[in-house]
PDB file of C-alpha atoms in Angstrom:
ATOM      1  CA  UNK A   1      14.609  14.816  12.059  1.00  0.00           C
ATOM      2  CA  UNK A   2      15.127  18.313  14.075  1.00  0.00           C
ATOM      3  CA  UNK A   3      18.500  18.902  16.018  1.00  0.00           C
ATOM      4  CA  UNK A   4      19.475  20.426  19.718  1.00  0.00           C
ATOM      5  CA  UNK A   5      22.502  21.676  20.983  1.00  0.00           C
ATOM      6  CA  UNK A   6      22.953  20.557  24.568  1.00  0.00           C
ATOM      7  CA  UNK A   7      26.004  21.851  25.994  1.00  0.00           C
ATOM      8  CA  UNK A   8      27.659  21.876  22.456  1.00  0.00           C
ATOM      9  CA  UNK A   9      26.906  18.762  21.284  1.00  0.00           C
ATOM     10  CA  UNK A  10      24.589  18.502  18.786  1.00  0.00           C
ATOM     11  CA  UNK A  11      21.250  15.779  19.506  1.00  0.00           C
ATOM     12  CA  UNK A  12      19.351  14.788  16.769  1.00  0.00           C
ATOM     13  CA  UNK A  13      15.360  14.512  17.293  1.00  0.00           C
ATOM     14  CA  UNK A  14      13.327  12.294  14.890  1.00  0.00           C
ATOM     15  CA  UNK A  15       9.661  11.001  15.181  1.00  0.00           C
ATOM     16  CA  UNK A  16       8.829   7.621  15.007  1.00  0.00           C
ATOM     17  CA  UNK A  17       4.667   6.565  16.261  1.00  0.00           C
ATOM     18  CA  UNK A  18       4.063   9.887  16.354  1.00  0.00           C
ATOM     19  CA  UNK A  19       7.058  10.752  19.702  1.00  0.00           C
ATOM     20  CA  UNK A  20       9.806  11.656  19.940  1.00  0.00           C
ATOM     21  CA  UNK A  21      12.911   9.164  20.176  1.00  0.00           C
ATOM     22  CA  UNK A  22      16.214  11.602  20.898  1.00  0.00           C
ATOM     23  CA  UNK A  23      19.767  10.522  19.563  1.00  0.00           C
ATOM     24  CA  UNK A  24      21.739   8.802  22.350  1.00  0.00           C
ATOM     25  CA  UNK A  25      24.784   7.690  19.944  1.00  0.00           C
ATOM     26  CA  UNK A  26      25.008  12.062  20.005  1.00  0.00           C
ATOM     27  CA  UNK A  27      24.275  12.261  23.141  1.00  0.00           C
ATOM     28  CA  UNK A  28      27.292  10.212  24.375  1.00  0.00           C
ATOM     29  CA  UNK A  29      29.781  12.887  23.003  1.00  0.00           C
ATOM     30  CA  UNK A  30      29.472  14.718  25.221  1.00  0.00           C
ATOM     31  CA  UNK A  31      30.755  11.553  28.323  1.00  0.00           C
ATOM     32  CA  UNK A  32      34.442  12.327  29.384  1.00  0.00           C
ATOM     33  CA  UNK A  33      36.011   9.327  28.361  1.00  0.00           C
ATOM     34  CA  UNK A  34      35.635   6.473  26.455  1.00  0.00           C
ATOM     35  CA  UNK A  35      31.375   5.234  26.413  1.00  0.00           C
ATOM     36  CA  UNK A  36      29.424   3.172  24.446  1.00  0.00           C
ATOM     37  CA  UNK A  37      25.672   2.705  25.816  1.00  0.00           C
ATOM     38  CA  UNK A  38      25.308  -1.231  26.344  1.00  0.00           C
ATOM     39  CA  UNK A  39      27.854   0.664  29.259  1.00  0.00           C
ATOM     40  CA  UNK A  40      24.504   2.176  30.405  1.00  0.00           C
ATOM     41  CA  UNK A  41      22.377  -1.091  29.631  1.00  0.00           C
ATOM     42  CA  UNK A  42      23.741  -3.592  31.325  1.00  0.00           C
ATOM     43  CA  UNK A  43      23.525  -1.273  34.779  1.00  0.00           C
ATOM     44  CA  UNK A  44      21.440  -2.396  37.268  1.00  0.00           C
ATOM     45  CA  UNK A  45      18.954   0.112  37.710  1.00  0.00           C
ATOM     46  CA  UNK A  46      18.853   1.270  34.090  1.00  0.00           C
ATOM     47  CA  UNK A  47      16.979  -2.061  33.523  1.00  0.00           C
ATOM     48  CA  UNK A  48      14.441  -1.103  36.528  1.00  0.00           C
ATOM     49  CA  UNK A  49      13.446   1.612  34.577  1.00  0.00           C
ATOM     50  CA  UNK A  50      13.463   0.448  31.105  1.00  0.00           C
ATOM     51  CA  UNK A  51      11.108  -1.920  32.473  1.00  0.00           C
ATOM     52  CA  UNK A  52       8.669   0.625  34.244  1.00  0.00           C
ATOM     53  CA  UNK A  53       8.562   2.136  30.546  1.00  0.00           C
ATOM     54  CA  UNK A  54       8.003  -0.565  28.254  1.00  0.00           C
ATOM     55  CA  UNK A  55       5.349  -2.256  31.035  1.00  0.00           C
ATOM     56  CA  UNK A  56       3.610   1.491  30.780  1.00  0.00           C
ATOM     57  CA  UNK A  57       3.826   1.929  27.095  1.00  0.00           C
ATOM     58  CA  UNK A  58       4.774  -1.879  25.172  1.00  0.00           C
ATOM     59  CA  UNK A  59       1.962  -5.240  26.663  1.00  0.00           C
ATOM     60  CA  UNK A  60       4.041  -6.771  24.565  1.00  0.00           C
ATOM     61  CA  UNK A  61       6.528  -6.748  26.449  1.00  0.00           C
ATOM     62  CA  UNK A  62       8.788  -9.938  27.631  1.00  0.00           C
ATOM     63  CA  UNK A  63       9.002 -10.186  31.354  1.00  0.00           C
ATOM     64  CA  UNK A  64      10.015 -13.864  31.120  1.00  0.00           C
ATOM     65  CA  UNK A  65      13.774 -12.586  29.184  1.00  0.00           C
ATOM     66  CA  UNK A  66      13.756  -9.327  31.277  1.00  0.00           C
ATOM     67  CA  UNK A  67      14.344 -11.026  34.060  1.00  0.00           C
ATOM     68  CA  UNK A  68      16.870 -13.445  33.020  1.00  0.00           C
ATOM     69  CA  UNK A  69      18.550 -10.199  32.100  1.00  0.00           C
ATOM     70  CA  UNK A  70      18.013  -8.606  35.026  1.00  0.00           C
ATOM     71  CA  UNK A  71      19.724 -11.694  37.148  1.00  0.00           C
ATOM     72  CA  UNK A  72      22.230 -11.128  35.017  1.00  0.00           C
ATOM     73  CA  UNK A  73      23.398  -7.205  35.165  1.00  0.00           C
ATOM     74  CA  UNK A  74      26.289  -5.194  36.899  1.00  0.00           C
ATOM     75  CA  UNK A  75      28.700  -8.847  36.016  1.00  0.00           C
ATOM     76  CA  UNK A  76      31.595  -8.097  35.255  1.00  0.00           C
ATOM     77  CA  UNK A  77      31.583 -10.551  32.444  1.00  0.00           C
ATOM     78  CA  UNK A  78      28.402  -9.446  31.019  1.00  0.00           C
ATOM     79  CA  UNK A  79      26.809  -6.860  27.834  1.00  0.00           C
ATOM     80  CA  UNK A  80      24.612  -6.840  26.504  1.00  0.00           C
ATOM     81  CA  UNK A  81      23.507  -4.639  23.619  1.00  0.00           C
ATOM     82  CA  UNK A  82      20.483  -1.957  22.330  1.00  0.00           C
ATOM     83  CA  UNK A  83      20.076  -5.488  19.529  1.00  0.00           C
ATOM     84  CA  UNK A  84      19.968  -8.091  22.056  1.00  0.00           C
ATOM     85  CA  UNK A  85      18.075  -6.263  24.081  1.00  0.00           C
ATOM     86  CA  UNK A  86      15.610  -5.352  21.797  1.00  0.00           C
ATOM     87  CA  UNK A  87      15.302  -8.696  20.643  1.00  0.00           C
ATOM     88  CA  UNK A  88      14.656 -10.891  23.574  1.00  0.00           C
ATOM     89  CA  UNK A  89      12.519  -8.179  25.278  1.00  0.00           C
ATOM     90  CA  UNK A  90      10.481  -6.881  22.148  1.00  0.00           C
ATOM     91  CA  UNK A  91      11.689  -3.402  24.294  1.00  0.00           C
ATOM     92  CA  UNK A  92       9.958  -0.726  21.880  1.00  0.00           C
ATOM     93  CA  UNK A  93      11.371   1.965  23.918  1.00  0.00           C
ATOM     94  CA  UNK A  94      14.962   2.410  21.928  1.00  0.00           C
ATOM     95  CA  UNK A  95      15.808   1.135  19.067  1.00  0.00           C
ATOM     96  CA  UNK A  96      19.140   1.400  16.770  1.00  0.00           C
ATOM     97  CA  UNK A  97      19.301   2.114  12.731  1.00  0.00           C
ATOM     98  CA  UNK A  98      22.382   2.476  10.130  1.00  0.00           C
ATOM     99  CA  UNK A  99      22.859   5.296   7.109  1.00  0.00           C
ATOM    100  CA  UNK A 100      23.231   8.884   7.165  1.00  0.00           C
ATOM    101  CA  UNK A 101      21.262   9.444  10.780  1.00  0.00           C
ATOM    102  CA  UNK A 102      21.916   6.261  12.195  1.00  0.00           C
ATOM    103  CA  UNK A 103      22.967   5.374  15.756  1.00  0.00           C
ATOM    104  CA  UNK A 104      20.749   4.759  19.280  1.00  0.00           C
ATOM    105  CA  UNK A 105      17.379   6.791  19.404  1.00  0.00           C
ATOM    106  CA  UNK A 106      15.857   5.755  22.662  1.00  0.00           C
ATOM    107  CA  UNK A 107      12.392   7.649  23.567  1.00  0.00           C
ATOM    108  CA  UNK A 108      12.645  10.898  25.345  1.00  0.00           C
ATOM    109  CA  UNK A 109      11.698   9.836  28.598  1.00  0.00           C
ATOM    110  CA  UNK A 110      14.677   7.143  28.627  1.00  0.00           C
ATOM    111  CA  UNK A 111      17.199   9.432  26.564  1.00  0.00           C
ATOM    112  CA  UNK A 112      16.348  12.347  30.065  1.00  0.00           C
ATOM    113  CA  UNK A 113      16.969   9.119  31.978  1.00  0.00           C
ATOM    114  CA  UNK A 114      20.646   8.174  30.163  1.00  0.00           C
ATOM    115  CA  UNK A 115      21.321  12.345  29.254  1.00  0.00           C
ATOM    116  CA  UNK A 116      21.950  11.998  34.263  1.00  0.00           C
ATOM    117  CA  UNK A 117      24.165   9.457  33.347  1.00  0.00           C
ATOM    118  CA  UNK A 118      26.677  11.767  31.465  1.00  0.00           C
ATOM    119  CA  UNK A 119      25.695  14.712  34.235  1.00  0.00           C
ATOM    120  CA  UNK A 120      22.947  16.042  36.200  1.00  0.00           C
ATOM    121  CA  UNK A 121      23.634  18.916  34.274  1.00  0.00           C
ATOM    122  CA  UNK A 122      23.341  17.350  30.633  1.00  0.00           C
ATOM    123  CA  UNK A 123      20.155  16.267  32.296  1.00  0.00           C
ATOM    124  CA  UNK A 124      18.446  19.174  32.251  1.00  0.00           C
ATOM    125  CA  UNK A 125      19.716  21.602  30.061  1.00  0.00           C
ATOM    126  CA  UNK A 126      18.704  18.564  27.382  1.00  0.00           C
ATOM    127  CA  UNK A 127      14.587  19.142  28.928  1.00  0.00           C
ATOM    128  CA  UNK A 128      15.672  23.031  28.249  1.00  0.00           C
ATOM    129  CA  UNK A 129      16.374  22.156  24.840  1.00  0.00           C
ATOM    130  CA  UNK A 130      14.028  19.830  24.154  1.00  0.00           C
ATOM    131  CA  UNK A 131      11.279  21.909  25.910  1.00  0.00           C
ATOM    132  CA  UNK A 132      12.329  25.400  23.570  1.00  0.00           C
ATOM    133  CA  UNK A 133      12.273  23.435  20.295  1.00  0.00           C
ATOM    134  CA  UNK A 134       8.698  22.486  20.871  1.00  0.00           C
ATOM    135  CA  UNK A 135       7.718  25.071  22.324  1.00  0.00           C
ATOM    136  CA  UNK A 136       9.300  26.724  19.101  1.00  0.00           C
ATOM    137  CA  UNK A 137       6.982  24.090  16.822  1.00  0.00           C
ATOM    138  CA  UNK A 138       4.096  24.663  19.004  1.00  0.00           C
ATOM    139  CA  UNK A 139       4.439  28.456  18.553  1.00  0.00           C
ATOM    140  CA  UNK A 140       4.880  27.523  14.085  1.00  0.00           C
ATOM    141  CA  UNK A 141       1.372  25.426  14.554  1.00  0.00           C
ATOM    142  CA  UNK A 142      -0.487  28.098  16.018  1.00  0.00           C
ATOM    143  CA  UNK A 143       0.592  30.504  13.364  1.00  0.00           C
ATOM    144  CA  UNK A 144      -0.644  28.168  10.734  1.00  0.00           C
ATOM    145  CA  UNK A 145       3.158  28.169   9.185  1.00  0.00           C
ATOM    146  CA  UNK A 146       2.631  24.091   8.455  1.00  0.00           C
ATOM    147  CA  UNK A 147      -0.752  24.527   6.862  1.00  0.00           C
ATOM    148  CA  UNK A 148       1.459  27.466   4.797  1.00  0.00           C
ATOM    149  CA  UNK A 149       3.646  25.713   3.791  1.00  0.00           C
ATOM    150  CA  UNK A 150       1.556  22.770   2.752  1.00  0.00           C
ATOM    151  CA  UNK A 151       0.726  25.208   0.473  1.00  0.00           C
ATOM    152  CA  UNK A 152       3.216  25.062  -1.636  1.00  0.00           C
ATOM    153  CA  UNK A 153       2.550  21.670  -2.755  1.00  0.00           C
ATOM    154  CA  UNK A 154      -0.334  21.863  -3.455  1.00  0.00           C
ATOM    155  CA  UNK A 155      -0.635  22.313  -6.956  1.00  0.00           C
ATOM    156  CA  UNK A 156       2.289  20.037  -7.033  1.00  0.00           C
ATOM    157  CA  UNK A 157       0.237  16.406  -8.002  1.00  0.00           C
ATOM    158  CA  UNK A 158      -1.194  19.252 -11.351  1.00  0.00           C
ATOM    159  CA  UNK A 159       2.946  20.438 -11.870  1.00  0.00           C
ATOM    160  CA  UNK A 160       4.049  16.607 -12.481  1.00  0.00           C
ATOM    161  CA  UNK A 161       1.116  15.122 -14.640  1.00  0.00           C
ATOM    162  CA  UNK A 162       1.453  18.679 -16.963  1.00  0.00           C
ATOM    163  CA  UNK A 163       5.338  17.086 -16.926  1.00  0.00           C
ATOM    164  CA  UNK A 164       4.009  13.529 -17.500  1.00  0.00           C
ATOM    165  CA  UNK A 165       1.291  14.282 -20.388  1.00  0.00           C
ATOM    166  CA  UNK A 166       4.113  17.402 -22.098  1.00  0.00           C
ATOM    167  CA  UNK A 167       7.147  16.505 -21.797  1.00  0.00           C
ATOM    168  CA  UNK A 168       8.942  13.461 -20.195  1.00  0.00           C
ATOM    169  CA  UNK A 169       5.859  11.032 -22.904  1.00  0.00           C
ATOM    170  CA  UNK A 170       9.245   8.547 -23.266  1.00  0.00           C
ATOM    171  CA  UNK A 171      11.987   8.801 -21.496  1.00  0.00           C
ATOM    172  CA  UNK A 172      14.002   6.719 -18.657  1.00  0.00           C
ATOM    173  CA  UNK A 173      13.215   6.860 -14.861  1.00  0.00           C
ATOM    174  CA  UNK A 174      16.853   8.471 -14.920  1.00  0.00           C
ATOM    175  CA  UNK A 175      16.310  10.576 -16.937  1.00  0.00           C
ATOM    176  CA  UNK A 176      12.157  10.972 -15.483  1.00  0.00           C
ATOM    177  CA  UNK A 177      14.533  12.475 -11.710  1.00  0.00           C
ATOM    178  CA  UNK A 178      16.152  14.877 -13.739  1.00  0.00           C
ATOM    179  CA  UNK A 179      13.341  16.156 -15.850  1.00  0.00           C
ATOM    180  CA  UNK A 180      11.645  16.804 -11.748  1.00  0.00           C
ATOM    181  CA  UNK A 181      14.647  18.162 -10.777  1.00  0.00           C
ATOM    182  CA  UNK A 182      15.656  21.114 -13.655  1.00  0.00           C
ATOM    183  CA  UNK A 183      12.107  21.812 -13.844  1.00  0.00           C
ATOM    184  CA  UNK A 184      11.385  21.450 -10.147  1.00  0.00           C
ATOM    185  CA  UNK A 185      14.425  24.013 -10.319  1.00  0.00           C
ATOM    186  CA  UNK A 186      12.949  26.147 -13.425  1.00  0.00           C
ATOM    187  CA  UNK A 187      11.440  27.724 -10.411  1.00  0.00           C
ATOM    188  CA  UNK A 188      13.106  28.619  -7.023  1.00  0.00           C
ATOM    189  CA  UNK A 189      14.883  30.375 -10.390  1.00  0.00           C
ATOM    190  CA  UNK A 190      11.981  32.599 -10.921  1.00  0.00           C
ATOM    191  CA  UNK A 191      10.897  33.208  -7.775  1.00  0.00           C
ATOM    192  CA  UNK A 192      14.361  33.131  -6.193  1.00  0.00           C
ATOM    193  CA  UNK A 193      16.871  34.283  -8.391  1.00  0.00           C
ATOM    194  CA  UNK A 194      18.886  32.071  -7.933  1.00  0.00           C
ATOM    195  CA  UNK A 195      19.021  27.771  -7.882  1.00  0.00           C
ATOM    196  CA  UNK A 196      18.485  24.916  -4.991  1.00  0.00           C
ATOM    197  CA  UNK A 197      22.681  24.912  -5.712  1.00  0.00           C
ATOM    198  CA  UNK A 198      23.120  27.969  -5.357  1.00  0.00           C
ATOM    199  CA  UNK A 199      21.638  28.116  -2.190  1.00  0.00           C
ATOM    200  CA  UNK A 200      23.155  25.694  -0.727  1.00  0.00           C
ATOM    201  CA  UNK A 201      26.912  26.847  -1.775  1.00  0.00           C
ATOM    202  CA  UNK A 202      25.791  30.264   0.160  1.00  0.00           C
ATOM    203  CA  UNK A 203      24.202  28.234   3.037  1.00  0.00           C
ATOM    204  CA  UNK A 204      26.709  25.282   3.741  1.00  0.00           C
ATOM    205  CA  UNK A 205      25.530  25.137   7.159  1.00  0.00           C
ATOM    206  CA  UNK A 206      21.779  25.744   7.140  1.00  0.00           C
ATOM    207  CA  UNK A 207      21.987  22.986   3.726  1.00  0.00           C
ATOM    208  CA  UNK A 208      23.767  20.396   6.615  1.00  0.00           C
ATOM    209  CA  UNK A 209      21.362  20.550   9.229  1.00  0.00           C
ATOM    210  CA  UNK A 210      18.604  19.761   6.443  1.00  0.00           C
ATOM    211  CA  UNK A 211      17.179  23.089   4.949  1.00  0.00           C
ATOM    212  CA  UNK A 212      16.651  23.658   1.980  1.00  0.00           C
ATOM    213  CA  UNK A 213      15.950  27.787   0.158  1.00  0.00           C
ATOM    214  CA  UNK A 214      12.054  26.925   0.391  1.00  0.00           C
ATOM    215  CA  UNK A 215      12.284  25.991   4.030  1.00  0.00           C
ATOM    216  CA  UNK A 216      13.751  29.266   5.207  1.00  0.00           C
ATOM    217  CA  UNK A 217      10.515  31.205   2.552  1.00  0.00           C
ATOM    218  CA  UNK A 218       8.032  33.403   3.877  1.00  0.00           C
ATOM    219  CA  UNK A 219       4.564  32.949   3.527  1.00  0.00           C
ATOM    220  CA  UNK A 220       5.000  35.135   0.255  1.00  0.00           C
ATOM    221  CA  UNK A 221       6.616  33.113  -1.422  1.00  0.00           C
ATOM    222  CA  UNK A 222       5.312  29.859  -0.566  1.00  0.00           C
ATOM    223  CA  UNK A 223       1.984  31.161  -2.405  1.00  0.00           C
ATOM    224  CA  UNK A 224       3.477  32.675  -5.192  1.00  0.00           C
ATOM    225  CA  UNK A 225       5.472  28.605  -5.668  1.00  0.00           C
ATOM    226  CA  UNK A 226       1.034  27.725  -5.147  1.00  0.00           C
ATOM    227  CA  UNK A 227       0.795  30.034  -8.088  1.00  0.00           C
ATOM    228  CA  UNK A 228       3.499  29.299 -10.528  1.00  0.00           C
ATOM    229  CA  UNK A 229       3.571  25.658 -10.082  1.00  0.00           C
ATOM    230  CA  UNK A 230      -0.216  26.066 -11.984  1.00  0.00           C
ATOM    231  CA  UNK A 231       0.782  28.749 -14.627  1.00  0.00           C
ATOM    232  CA  UNK A 232       4.270  26.689 -14.810  1.00  0.00           C
ATOM    233  CA  UNK A 233       1.661  23.752 -15.327  1.00  0.00           C
ATOM    234  CA  UNK A 234      -0.776  25.716 -17.553  1.00  0.00           C
ATOM    235  CA  UNK A 235       2.206  26.726 -19.886  1.00  0.00           C
ATOM    236  CA  UNK A 236       3.773  23.624 -21.045  1.00  0.00           C
ATOM    237  CA  UNK A 237       0.735  22.257 -22.214  1.00  0.00           C
ATOM    238  CA  UNK A 238       0.890  25.371 -24.478  1.00  0.00           C
ATOM    239  CA  UNK A 239       3.979  23.795 -26.088  1.00  0.00           C
ATOM    240  CA  UNK A 240       6.465  26.820 -24.974  1.00  0.00           C
ATOM    241  CA  UNK A 241      10.178  26.158 -24.229  1.00  0.00           C
ATOM    242  CA  UNK A 242      11.484  26.321 -21.064  1.00  0.00           C
ATOM    243  CA  UNK A 243      13.743  29.639 -21.318  1.00  0.00           C
ATOM    244  CA  UNK A 244      10.536  31.055 -22.507  1.00  0.00           C
ATOM    245  CA  UNK A 245       8.125  29.721 -19.911  1.00  0.00           C
ATOM    246  CA  UNK A 246      11.442  31.091 -17.044  1.00  0.00           C
ATOM    247  CA  UNK A 247      10.513  34.935 -18.789  1.00  0.00           C
ATOM    248  CA  UNK A 248       6.745  34.482 -17.457  1.00  0.00           C
ATOM    249  CA  UNK A 249       7.316  33.055 -14.693  1.00  0.00           C
ATOM    250  CA  UNK A 250       9.356  35.354 -13.698  1.00  0.00           C
ATOM    251  CA  UNK A 251       7.549  38.046 -14.413  1.00  0.00           C
ATOM    252  CA  UNK A 252       4.547  36.674 -12.273  1.00  0.00           C
ATOM    253  CA  UNK A 253       6.416  36.093  -9.698  1.00  0.00           C
ATOM    254  CA  UNK A 254       7.817  39.711  -9.520  1.00  0.00           C
ATOM    255  CA  UNK A 255       3.754  40.963  -9.636  1.00  0.00           C
ATOM    256  CA  UNK A 256       3.251  39.371  -7.580  1.00  0.00           C
ATOM    257  CA  UNK A 257       4.693  39.266  -5.053  1.00  0.00           C
ATOM    258  CA  UNK A 258       5.275  43.159  -5.239  1.00  0.00           C
ATOM    259  CA  UNK A 259       1.169  42.889  -4.892  1.00  0.00           C
ATOM    260  CA  UNK A 260       1.110  40.675  -1.329  1.00  0.00           C
ATOM    261  CA  UNK A 261       4.744  42.881   0.126  1.00  0.00           C
ATOM    262  CA  UNK A 262       1.152  45.484   0.518  1.00  0.00           C
ATOM    263  CA  UNK A 263      -0.702  43.671   1.776  1.00  0.00           C
ATOM    264  CA  UNK A 264      -1.454  44.365   5.798  1.00  0.00           C
ATOM    265  CA  UNK A 265       0.818  41.205   7.252  1.00  0.00           C
ATOM    266  CA  UNK A 266       3.924  42.242   8.750  1.00  0.00           C
ATOM    267  CA  UNK A 267       7.490  40.973   8.591  1.00  0.00           C
ATOM    268  CA  UNK A 268       7.450  38.979  11.626  1.00  0.00           C
ATOM    269  CA  UNK A 269       4.267  37.279  10.344  1.00  0.00           C
ATOM    270  CA  UNK A 270       5.289  36.191   6.730  1.00  0.00           C
ATOM    271  CA  UNK A 271       9.103  35.106   7.337  1.00  0.00           C
ATOM    272  CA  UNK A 272      10.040  31.340   8.120  1.00  0.00           C
ATOM    273  CA  UNK A 273       9.691  30.211  11.480  1.00  0.00           C
ATOM    274  CA  UNK A 274      12.794  28.615  10.328  1.00  0.00           C
ATOM    275  CA  UNK A 275      14.666  32.061   8.870  1.00  0.00           C
ATOM    276  CA  UNK A 276      16.721  32.351  12.083  1.00  0.00           C
ATOM    277  CA  UNK A 277      16.833  27.864  13.622  1.00  0.00           C
ATOM    278  CA  UNK A 278      19.840  26.989  14.810  1.00  0.00           C
ATOM    279  CA  UNK A 279      23.786  28.689  14.783  1.00  0.00           C
ATOM    280  CA  UNK A 280      23.825  28.734  10.463  1.00  0.00           C
ATOM    281  CA  UNK A 281      22.721  32.074   9.715  1.00  0.00           C
ATOM    282  CA  UNK A 282      20.708  32.460   6.262  1.00  0.00           C
ATOM    283  CA  UNK A 283      23.109  34.496   3.775  1.00  0.00           C
ATOM    284  CA  UNK A 284      20.767  36.497   0.533  1.00  0.00           C
ATOM    285  CA  UNK A 285      20.793  34.376  -2.654  1.00  0.00           C
ATOM    286  CA  UNK A 286      20.005  37.780  -4.510  1.00  0.00           C
ATOM    287  CA  UNK A 287      15.754  37.282  -4.316  1.00  0.00           C
ATOM    288  CA  UNK A 288      13.735  37.410  -6.381  1.00  0.00           C
ATOM    289  CA  UNK A 289      12.175  40.498  -3.061  1.00  0.00           C
ATOM    290  CA  UNK A 290      15.555  42.469  -4.045  1.00  0.00           C
ATOM    291  CA  UNK A 291      13.784  42.156  -7.963  1.00  0.00           C
ATOM    292  CA  UNK A 292      11.130  44.101  -6.689  1.00  0.00           C
ATOM    293  CA  UNK A 293      12.954  46.068  -3.719  1.00  0.00           C
ATOM    294  CA  UNK A 294      15.325  47.414  -7.137  1.00  0.00           C
ATOM    295  CA  UNK A 295      12.072  47.886  -9.822  1.00  0.00           C
ATOM    296  CA  UNK A 296      10.273  50.146  -6.943  1.00  0.00           C
ATOM    297  CA  UNK A 297      13.263  52.022  -6.585  1.00  0.00           C
ATOM    298  CA  UNK A 298      13.649  53.535 -10.293  1.00  0.00           C
ATOM    299  CA  UNK A 299      10.518  54.884  -9.688  1.00  0.00           C
TER     300      UNK A 299
END
């Protein structure tokens, strides 16, 4: 899930079947007065636009039901909900969901049209912010960041298998989840010098936007994290306690980061593209970098 800010209105964007869907429920907050998506949906021009979009993108669209709906559009006593629209026509351009990020979502093409219903200015700002988001995503992909982010997960299976074999052979599922989380946090402390909870408390705004400390790690840190997972799996197999492993992993993290920091890569090249994403300003929580700086200053 991504977020953009359109004229001081936060708008969620989700990916579904490889396409971007924008939250109309968020967008409507920018419209003066009390309005609902159903008010827009019952408009004849809206239905005409939706039918054209569905014709192009949905071979299973029910034109018979659409004709019935269209004949009633605009009447004062006619109401059309998103649920009715989907169930009667088989439309795929709009859908509704519940939960933490619940609301009515529409394909970006439809969302842009919905933006015009709010105001011409809002539509233009929406398109601009969306394009900037896509450009930022493209730059991350071009720089190989997505691959590097994946790098931090490459040893995940090795790590969890070691935990299964040596730490949690005979405990409940609930206890297993706790152990996995506990081991992951131990790696956070070894590398970043803080737990996930401590990072969230220091960066509450970023946490609410769905980011975590690993999202804001630079490339060097992600490489070291991958190495630490493999090393931790080995130390687990040797029967070392968590406190013993933490000491070894912390030393290893500092040493590896110190070596990597000597490389030719500039800070701009290695830092996370998510570091300054959105409004939240990320606070440092005594990371491995600071440990290295202290270590280097003593020489």
